[in-house]
Coordinates of C-alpha atoms in Angstrom, one line a residue:
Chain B
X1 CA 8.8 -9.7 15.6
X2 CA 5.6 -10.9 17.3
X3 CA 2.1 -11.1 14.8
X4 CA 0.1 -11.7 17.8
X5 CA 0.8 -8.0 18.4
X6 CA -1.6 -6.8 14.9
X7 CA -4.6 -9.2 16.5
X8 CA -6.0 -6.6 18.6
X9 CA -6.7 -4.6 16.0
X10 CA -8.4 -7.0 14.0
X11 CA -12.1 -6.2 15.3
X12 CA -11.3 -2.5 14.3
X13 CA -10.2 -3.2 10.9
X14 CA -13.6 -5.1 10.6
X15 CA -15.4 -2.6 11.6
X16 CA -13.7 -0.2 9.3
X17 CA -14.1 -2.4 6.4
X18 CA -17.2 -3.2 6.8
X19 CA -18.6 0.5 6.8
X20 CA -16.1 1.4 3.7
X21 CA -17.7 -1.6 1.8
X22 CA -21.1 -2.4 3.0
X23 CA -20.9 -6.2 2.0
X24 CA -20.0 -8.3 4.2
X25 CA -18.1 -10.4 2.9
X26 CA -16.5 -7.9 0.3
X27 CA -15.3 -6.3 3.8
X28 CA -13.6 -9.5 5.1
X29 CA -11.7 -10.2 2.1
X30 CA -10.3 -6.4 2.4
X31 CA -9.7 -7.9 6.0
X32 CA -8.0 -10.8 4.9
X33 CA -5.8 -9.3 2.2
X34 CA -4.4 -6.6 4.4
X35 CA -3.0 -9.1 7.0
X36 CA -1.8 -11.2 4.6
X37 CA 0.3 -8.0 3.2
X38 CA 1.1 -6.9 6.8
X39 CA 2.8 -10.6 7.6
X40 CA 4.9 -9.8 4.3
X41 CA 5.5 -6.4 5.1
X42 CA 6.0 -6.9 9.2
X43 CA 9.4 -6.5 8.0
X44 CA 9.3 -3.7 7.1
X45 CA 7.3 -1.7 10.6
X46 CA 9.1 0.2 12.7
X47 CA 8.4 0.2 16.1
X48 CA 5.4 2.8 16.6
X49 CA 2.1 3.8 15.1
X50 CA 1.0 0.2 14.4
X51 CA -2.9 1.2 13.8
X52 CA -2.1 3.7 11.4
X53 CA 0.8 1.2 9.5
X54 CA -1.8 -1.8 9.5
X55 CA -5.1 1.4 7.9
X56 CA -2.4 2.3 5.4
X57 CA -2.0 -1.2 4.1
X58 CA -5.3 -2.2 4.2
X59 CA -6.0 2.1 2.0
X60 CA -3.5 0.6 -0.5
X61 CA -5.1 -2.7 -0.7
X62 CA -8.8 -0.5 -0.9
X63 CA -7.4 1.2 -3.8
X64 CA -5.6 -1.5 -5.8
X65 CA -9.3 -3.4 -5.4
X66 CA -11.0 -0.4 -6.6
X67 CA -8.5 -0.1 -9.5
X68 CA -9.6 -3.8 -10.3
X69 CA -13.0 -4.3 -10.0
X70 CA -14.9 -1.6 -11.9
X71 CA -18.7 -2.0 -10.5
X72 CA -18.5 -0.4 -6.6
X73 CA -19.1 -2.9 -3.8
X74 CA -20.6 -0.5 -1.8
X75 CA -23.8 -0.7 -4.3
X76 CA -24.7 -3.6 -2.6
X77 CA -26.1 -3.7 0.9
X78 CA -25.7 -5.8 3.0
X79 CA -28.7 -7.8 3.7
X80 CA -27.8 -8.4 7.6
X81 CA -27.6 -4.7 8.2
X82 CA -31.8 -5.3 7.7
X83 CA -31.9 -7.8 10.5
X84 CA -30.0 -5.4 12.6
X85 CA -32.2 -2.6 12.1
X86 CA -35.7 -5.1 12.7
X87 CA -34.7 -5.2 16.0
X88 CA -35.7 -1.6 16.2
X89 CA -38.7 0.3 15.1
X90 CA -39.3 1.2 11.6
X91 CA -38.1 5.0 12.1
X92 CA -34.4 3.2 13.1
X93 CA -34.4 1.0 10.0
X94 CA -35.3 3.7 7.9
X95 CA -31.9 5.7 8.9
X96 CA -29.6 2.9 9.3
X97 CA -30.6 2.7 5.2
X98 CA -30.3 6.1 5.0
X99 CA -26.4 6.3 6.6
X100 CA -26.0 3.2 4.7
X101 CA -27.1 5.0 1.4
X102 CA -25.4 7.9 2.4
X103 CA -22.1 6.6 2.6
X104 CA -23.0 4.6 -0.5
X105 CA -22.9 7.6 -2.2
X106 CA -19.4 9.2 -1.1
X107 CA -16.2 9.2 -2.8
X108 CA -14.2 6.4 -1.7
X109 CA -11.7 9.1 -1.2
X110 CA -14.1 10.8 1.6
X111 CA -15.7 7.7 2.5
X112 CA -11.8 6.7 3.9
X113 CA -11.3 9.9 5.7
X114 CA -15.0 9.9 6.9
X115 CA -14.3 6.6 8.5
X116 CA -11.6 6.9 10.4
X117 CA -11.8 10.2 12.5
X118 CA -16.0 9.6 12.6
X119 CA -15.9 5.7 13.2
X120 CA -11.8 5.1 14.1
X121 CA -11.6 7.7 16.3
X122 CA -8.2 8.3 14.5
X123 CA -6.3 11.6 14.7
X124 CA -5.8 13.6 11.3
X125 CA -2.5 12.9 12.0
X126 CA -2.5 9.2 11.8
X127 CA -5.0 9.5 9.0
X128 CA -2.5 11.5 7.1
X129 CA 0.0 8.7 7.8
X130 CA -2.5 5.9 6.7
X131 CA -3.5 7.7 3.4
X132 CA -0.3 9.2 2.3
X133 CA -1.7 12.8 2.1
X134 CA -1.1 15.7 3.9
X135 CA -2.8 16.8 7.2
X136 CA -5.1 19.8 5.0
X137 CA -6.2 17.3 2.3
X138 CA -7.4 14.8 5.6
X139 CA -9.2 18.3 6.9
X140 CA -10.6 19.3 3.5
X141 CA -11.8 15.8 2.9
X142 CA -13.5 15.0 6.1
X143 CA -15.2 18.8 5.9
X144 CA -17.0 17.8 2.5
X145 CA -17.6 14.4 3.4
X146 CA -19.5 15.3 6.6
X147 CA -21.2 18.4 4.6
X148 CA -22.1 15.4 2.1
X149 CA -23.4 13.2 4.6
X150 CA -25.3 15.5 6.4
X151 CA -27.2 16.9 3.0
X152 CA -28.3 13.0 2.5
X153 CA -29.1 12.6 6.0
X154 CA -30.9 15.8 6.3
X155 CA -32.7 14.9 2.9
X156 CA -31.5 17.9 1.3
X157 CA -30.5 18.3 -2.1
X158 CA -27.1 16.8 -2.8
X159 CA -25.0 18.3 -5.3
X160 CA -23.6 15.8 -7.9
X161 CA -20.3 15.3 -7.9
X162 CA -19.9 16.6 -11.2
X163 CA -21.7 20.3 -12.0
X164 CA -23.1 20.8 -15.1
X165 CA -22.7 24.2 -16.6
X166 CA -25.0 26.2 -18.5
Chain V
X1 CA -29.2 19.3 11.2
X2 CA -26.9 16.5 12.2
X3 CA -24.1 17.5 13.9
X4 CA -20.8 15.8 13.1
X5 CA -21.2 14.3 17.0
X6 CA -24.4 12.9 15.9
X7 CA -23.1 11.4 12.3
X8 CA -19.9 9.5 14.8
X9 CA -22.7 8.4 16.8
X10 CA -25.3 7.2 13.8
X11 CA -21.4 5.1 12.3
X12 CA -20.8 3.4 16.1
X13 CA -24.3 2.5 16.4
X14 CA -24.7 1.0 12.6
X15 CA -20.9 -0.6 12.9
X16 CA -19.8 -1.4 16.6
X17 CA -21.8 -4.5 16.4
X18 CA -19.1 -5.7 14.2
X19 CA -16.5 -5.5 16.9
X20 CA -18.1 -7.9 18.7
X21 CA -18.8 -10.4 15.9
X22 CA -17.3 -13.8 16.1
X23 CA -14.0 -13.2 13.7
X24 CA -14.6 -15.6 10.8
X25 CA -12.1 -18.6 10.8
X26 CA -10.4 -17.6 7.6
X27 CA -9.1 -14.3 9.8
X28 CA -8.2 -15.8 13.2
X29 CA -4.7 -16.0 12.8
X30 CA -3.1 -17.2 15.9
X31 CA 0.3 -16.5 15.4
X32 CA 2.5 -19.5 15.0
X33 CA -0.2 -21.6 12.9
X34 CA -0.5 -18.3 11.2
X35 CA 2.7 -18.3 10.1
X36 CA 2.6 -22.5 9.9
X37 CA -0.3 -22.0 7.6
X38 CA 1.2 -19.4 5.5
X39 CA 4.0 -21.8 4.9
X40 CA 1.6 -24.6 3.5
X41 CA -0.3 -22.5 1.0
X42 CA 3.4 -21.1 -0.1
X43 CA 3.5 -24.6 -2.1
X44 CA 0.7 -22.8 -3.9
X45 CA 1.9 -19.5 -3.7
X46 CA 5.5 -19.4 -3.9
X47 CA 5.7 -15.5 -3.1
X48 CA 3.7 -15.5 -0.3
X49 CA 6.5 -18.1 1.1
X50 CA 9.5 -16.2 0.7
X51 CA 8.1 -13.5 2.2
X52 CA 8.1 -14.8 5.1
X53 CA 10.9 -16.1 5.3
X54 CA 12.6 -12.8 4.2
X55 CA 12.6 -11.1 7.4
X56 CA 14.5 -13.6 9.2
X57 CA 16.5 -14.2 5.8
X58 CA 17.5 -10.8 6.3
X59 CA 17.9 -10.5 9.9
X60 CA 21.9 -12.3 9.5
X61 CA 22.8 -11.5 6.2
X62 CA 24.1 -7.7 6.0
X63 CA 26.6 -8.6 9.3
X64 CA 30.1 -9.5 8.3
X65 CA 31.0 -12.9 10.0
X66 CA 33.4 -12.4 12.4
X67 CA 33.5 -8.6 12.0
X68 CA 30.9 -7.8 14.5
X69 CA 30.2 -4.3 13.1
X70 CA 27.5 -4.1 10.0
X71 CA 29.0 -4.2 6.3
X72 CA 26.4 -2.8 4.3
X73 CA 23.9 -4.5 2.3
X74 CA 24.7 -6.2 -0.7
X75 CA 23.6 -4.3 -3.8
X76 CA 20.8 -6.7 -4.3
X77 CA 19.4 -6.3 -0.7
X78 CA 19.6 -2.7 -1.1
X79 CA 18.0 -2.7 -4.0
X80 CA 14.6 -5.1 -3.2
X81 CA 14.6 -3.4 0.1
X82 CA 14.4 0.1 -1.5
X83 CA 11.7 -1.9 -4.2
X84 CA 9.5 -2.9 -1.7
X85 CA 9.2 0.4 0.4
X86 CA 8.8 2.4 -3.2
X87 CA 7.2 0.2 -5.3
X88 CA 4.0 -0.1 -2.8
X89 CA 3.6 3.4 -2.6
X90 CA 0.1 4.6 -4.6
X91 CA 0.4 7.7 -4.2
X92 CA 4.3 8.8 -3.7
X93 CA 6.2 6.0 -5.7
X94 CA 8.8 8.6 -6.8
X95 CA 9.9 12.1 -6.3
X96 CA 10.0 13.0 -9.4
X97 CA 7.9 12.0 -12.3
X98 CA 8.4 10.7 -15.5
X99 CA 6.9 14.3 -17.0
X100 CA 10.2 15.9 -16.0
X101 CA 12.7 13.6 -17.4
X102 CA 15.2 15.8 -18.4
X103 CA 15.3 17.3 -14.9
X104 CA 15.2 14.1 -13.5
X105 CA 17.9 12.6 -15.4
X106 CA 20.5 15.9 -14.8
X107 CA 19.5 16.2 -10.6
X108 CA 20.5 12.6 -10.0
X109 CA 23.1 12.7 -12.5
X110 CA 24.6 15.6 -10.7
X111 CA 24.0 14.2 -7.3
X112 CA 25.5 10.5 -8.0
X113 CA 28.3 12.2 -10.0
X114 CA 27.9 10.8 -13.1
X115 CA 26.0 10.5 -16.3
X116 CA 23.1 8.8 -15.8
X117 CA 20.7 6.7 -18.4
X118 CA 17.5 6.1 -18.3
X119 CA 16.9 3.2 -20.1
X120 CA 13.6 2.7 -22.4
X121 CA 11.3 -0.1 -21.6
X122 CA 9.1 0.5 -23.5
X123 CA 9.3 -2.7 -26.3
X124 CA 9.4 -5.1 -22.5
X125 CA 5.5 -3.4 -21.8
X126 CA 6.9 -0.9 -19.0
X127 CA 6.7 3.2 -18.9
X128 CA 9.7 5.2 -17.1
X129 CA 6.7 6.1 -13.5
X130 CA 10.0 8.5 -12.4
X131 CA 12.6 8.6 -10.5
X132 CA 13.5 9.2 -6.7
X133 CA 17.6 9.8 -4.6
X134 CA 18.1 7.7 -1.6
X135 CA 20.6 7.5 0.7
X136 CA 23.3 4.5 0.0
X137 CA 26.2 2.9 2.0
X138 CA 28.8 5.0 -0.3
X139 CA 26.7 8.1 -1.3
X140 CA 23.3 9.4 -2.7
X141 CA 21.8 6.0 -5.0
X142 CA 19.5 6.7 -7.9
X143 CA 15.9 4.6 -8.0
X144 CA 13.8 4.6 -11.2
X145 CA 10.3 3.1 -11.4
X146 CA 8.7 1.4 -14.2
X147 CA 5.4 0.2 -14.4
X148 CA 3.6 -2.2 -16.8
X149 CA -0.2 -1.6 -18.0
X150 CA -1.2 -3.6 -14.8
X151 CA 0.2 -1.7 -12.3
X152 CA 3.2 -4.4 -12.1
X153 CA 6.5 -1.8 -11.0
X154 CA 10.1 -2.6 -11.5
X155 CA 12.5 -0.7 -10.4
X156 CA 16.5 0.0 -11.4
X157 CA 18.8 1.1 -8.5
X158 CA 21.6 2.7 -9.6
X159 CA 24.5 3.1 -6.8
X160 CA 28.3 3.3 -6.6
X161 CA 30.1 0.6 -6.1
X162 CA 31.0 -0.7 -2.8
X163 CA 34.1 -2.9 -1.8
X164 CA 31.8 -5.3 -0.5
X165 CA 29.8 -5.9 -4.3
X166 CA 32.2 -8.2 -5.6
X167 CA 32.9 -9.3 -9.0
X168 CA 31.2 -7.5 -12.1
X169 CA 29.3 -10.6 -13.2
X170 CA 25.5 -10.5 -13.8
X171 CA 24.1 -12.0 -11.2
X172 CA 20.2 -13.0 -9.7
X173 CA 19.6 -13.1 -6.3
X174 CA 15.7 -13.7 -5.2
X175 CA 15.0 -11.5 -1.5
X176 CA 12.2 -12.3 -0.2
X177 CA 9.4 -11.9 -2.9
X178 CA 11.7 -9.3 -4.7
X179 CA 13.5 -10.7 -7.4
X180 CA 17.1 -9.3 -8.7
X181 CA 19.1 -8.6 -11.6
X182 CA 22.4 -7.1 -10.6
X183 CA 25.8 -6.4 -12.3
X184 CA 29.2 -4.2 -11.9
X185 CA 29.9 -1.7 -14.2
X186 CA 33.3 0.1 -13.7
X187 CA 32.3 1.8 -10.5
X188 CA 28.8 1.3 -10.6
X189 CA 26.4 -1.1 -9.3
X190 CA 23.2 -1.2 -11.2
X191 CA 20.2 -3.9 -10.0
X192 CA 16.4 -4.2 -11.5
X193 CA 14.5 -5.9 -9.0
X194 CA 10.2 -6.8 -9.4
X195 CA 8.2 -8.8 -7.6
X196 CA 8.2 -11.1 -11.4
X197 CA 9.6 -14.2 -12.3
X198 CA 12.9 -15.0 -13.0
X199 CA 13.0 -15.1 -17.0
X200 CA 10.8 -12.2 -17.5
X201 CA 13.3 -10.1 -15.6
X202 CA 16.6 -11.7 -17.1
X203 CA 14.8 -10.6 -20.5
X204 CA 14.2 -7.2 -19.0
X205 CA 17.8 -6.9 -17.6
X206 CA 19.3 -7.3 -20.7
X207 CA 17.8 -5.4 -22.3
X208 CA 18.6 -2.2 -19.7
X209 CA 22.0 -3.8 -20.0
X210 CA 22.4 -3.6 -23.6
X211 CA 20.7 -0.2 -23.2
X212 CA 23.1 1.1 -21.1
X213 CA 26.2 -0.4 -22.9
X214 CA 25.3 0.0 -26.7

């Protein structure tokens, strides 16, 4: 069993966390708890998808931290994404807040799914795999969350996530 | 309107950046000091510890000395090893939930070939989650999942007995960070296993026991 071989994929579960949390360091700690459980868990991987083993620990550890901490971290931005963005003109900074806000406002559920075809590049295949849900709920939930996105993006109305009836 | 190319491209943009960001100390885990360092904090964090040392506490354990085929698994290694792939699971941690006892209590009944109990936990702070059927050494093995208020699981594996269990005793066996209450009952094996300490679960133990043997 060789841990060097889940270091590669360290910059991509970064990455990942950082867009499904926003704060920085909120991200890192999802980071760090997800190797931690992968070193107890290494036992427990069999040879193949490692990418899609090491997302589904670090979904699980997503979710247990959601079940825990009640206000969302993805409320708070991250104040270096603003550095980032001043780089660029003001048009750029103004939609780096917007994709920012617009993921903000997701279900962590879509956010997940959103995240790793869109950003991952993963297959529905493997996301199914990370997530624990069939291939049709990975379809059905990237098809809203992109119709969700796109509404905030586009500044169009966004339907609440809860209708009220009449 | 953005196309779904165009919302990849806005993510890479926004988030690629972080690919190339110095890895913060606390995350660059070269391998052996990894593992070195993992070791230290286990003074600290005992579980963490035995983790890691389970893997490689595993790797000789199940092989008959001498024999140079594989006995099977002790009960107790069965059991935390069918804990810790079960008891993890969010969204799948049994087959059947705890909504359809009755069904769940006559399918693995019928399977394992006997009359099954599920014991109440209820009084110890944990609801039956379900129940799942795995495969064991001599036959289908029954798994039920409890789960306290904080998401804590225990689970009780239920599986004939093998030639290789030994004596009927109760016995505790820690694997890895699984901890194990196991006995012999005629030609049963029964073993509760949580990732909890060792009182805690001899307290829940007996109380299955008692349960099971009024």
């Amino acid at each position: 069993m060789d841990y060097e071989q889940v270091l590669p994929y360290i910059p991509n579960l970064r990455r990942y966390a950082r867009a499904l949390v926003g704060d920085r360091d909120a991200a890192d700690d999802l980071v760090q708890d997800t190797l931690e459980r992968a070193v107890r868990k290494f036992h427990l991987w069999r040879p193949g998808n490692l990418r899609a083993w090491l997302f589904s620990i670090m979904h699980n550890v997503f979710v247990n931290q959601l079940k825990s901490r009640r206000p969302s971290p993805t409320e708070e931005l991250d104040e270096n994404h603003a550095g980032l963005a001043g780089t660029g003109d003001a048009g750029a900074a103004a939609q780096v807040r917007d994709l920012e806000r617009g993921l903000a406002s997701l279900s962590p559920e879509h956010r997940e799914v959103l995240l790793m075809v869109g950003l991952e590049d993963m297959s529905y295949e493997e996301v199914s795999r990370a997530l624990g849900v069939p291939m049709g709920t990975v379809m059905s939930r990237l098809s809203r969350a992109r119709e969700r996105l796109r509404r905030h993006l586009d500044g169009e109305p966004v339907p609440a996530g809860l209708k009220v009836v009449k | 309107m953005t196309k779904d190319e165009d919302l990849s491209r806005l993510l890479h943009e926004r988030f690629d950046a972080v690919l190339v960001e110095p890895v913060p100390a606390r995350l660059q885990l070269r391998a052996p000091s990894w593992i070195a360092g993992a070791r230290a904090a286990a003074i600290l964090t005992a579980g963490i510890a035995i983790g890691l040392a389970m893997p490689f506490a595993w790797k000789g354990a199940p092989v008959a000395p001498g024999a140079g085929a594989a006995a099977p698994a002790p009960l107790s290694a069965r059991a935390a090893r069918a804990h810790l792939v079960y008891a993890a699971e969010v969204r799948h941690p049994v087959e059947v939930d705890a909504s359809q006892q009755d069904h769940l209590v006559a399918w693995l009944s019928k399977r394992l070939g006997t009359k099954l109990k599920v014991p109440v936990l209820a009084d110890e702070g944990y609801e039956l989650l379900g129940g799942r059927l795995l495969p064991g050494p001599d036959g289908p093995v029954a798994q039920f999942m409890y789960q306290e208020a904080t998401g804590r699981r225990l689970t009780l594996y239920v599986s004939a007995r093998s030639k290789s269990d030994g004596p009927t005793a109760f016995r505790f066996a820690q694997e890895g960070p699984v901890a194990v209450f196991y006995w012999i009952d005629g030609n049963w094996g029964y073993a509760l296993s949580g990732e909890i300490d060792k009182p805690a679960l001899s307290r829940i133990s007996t109380a299955v026991y008692r349960q099971l043997n009024p």
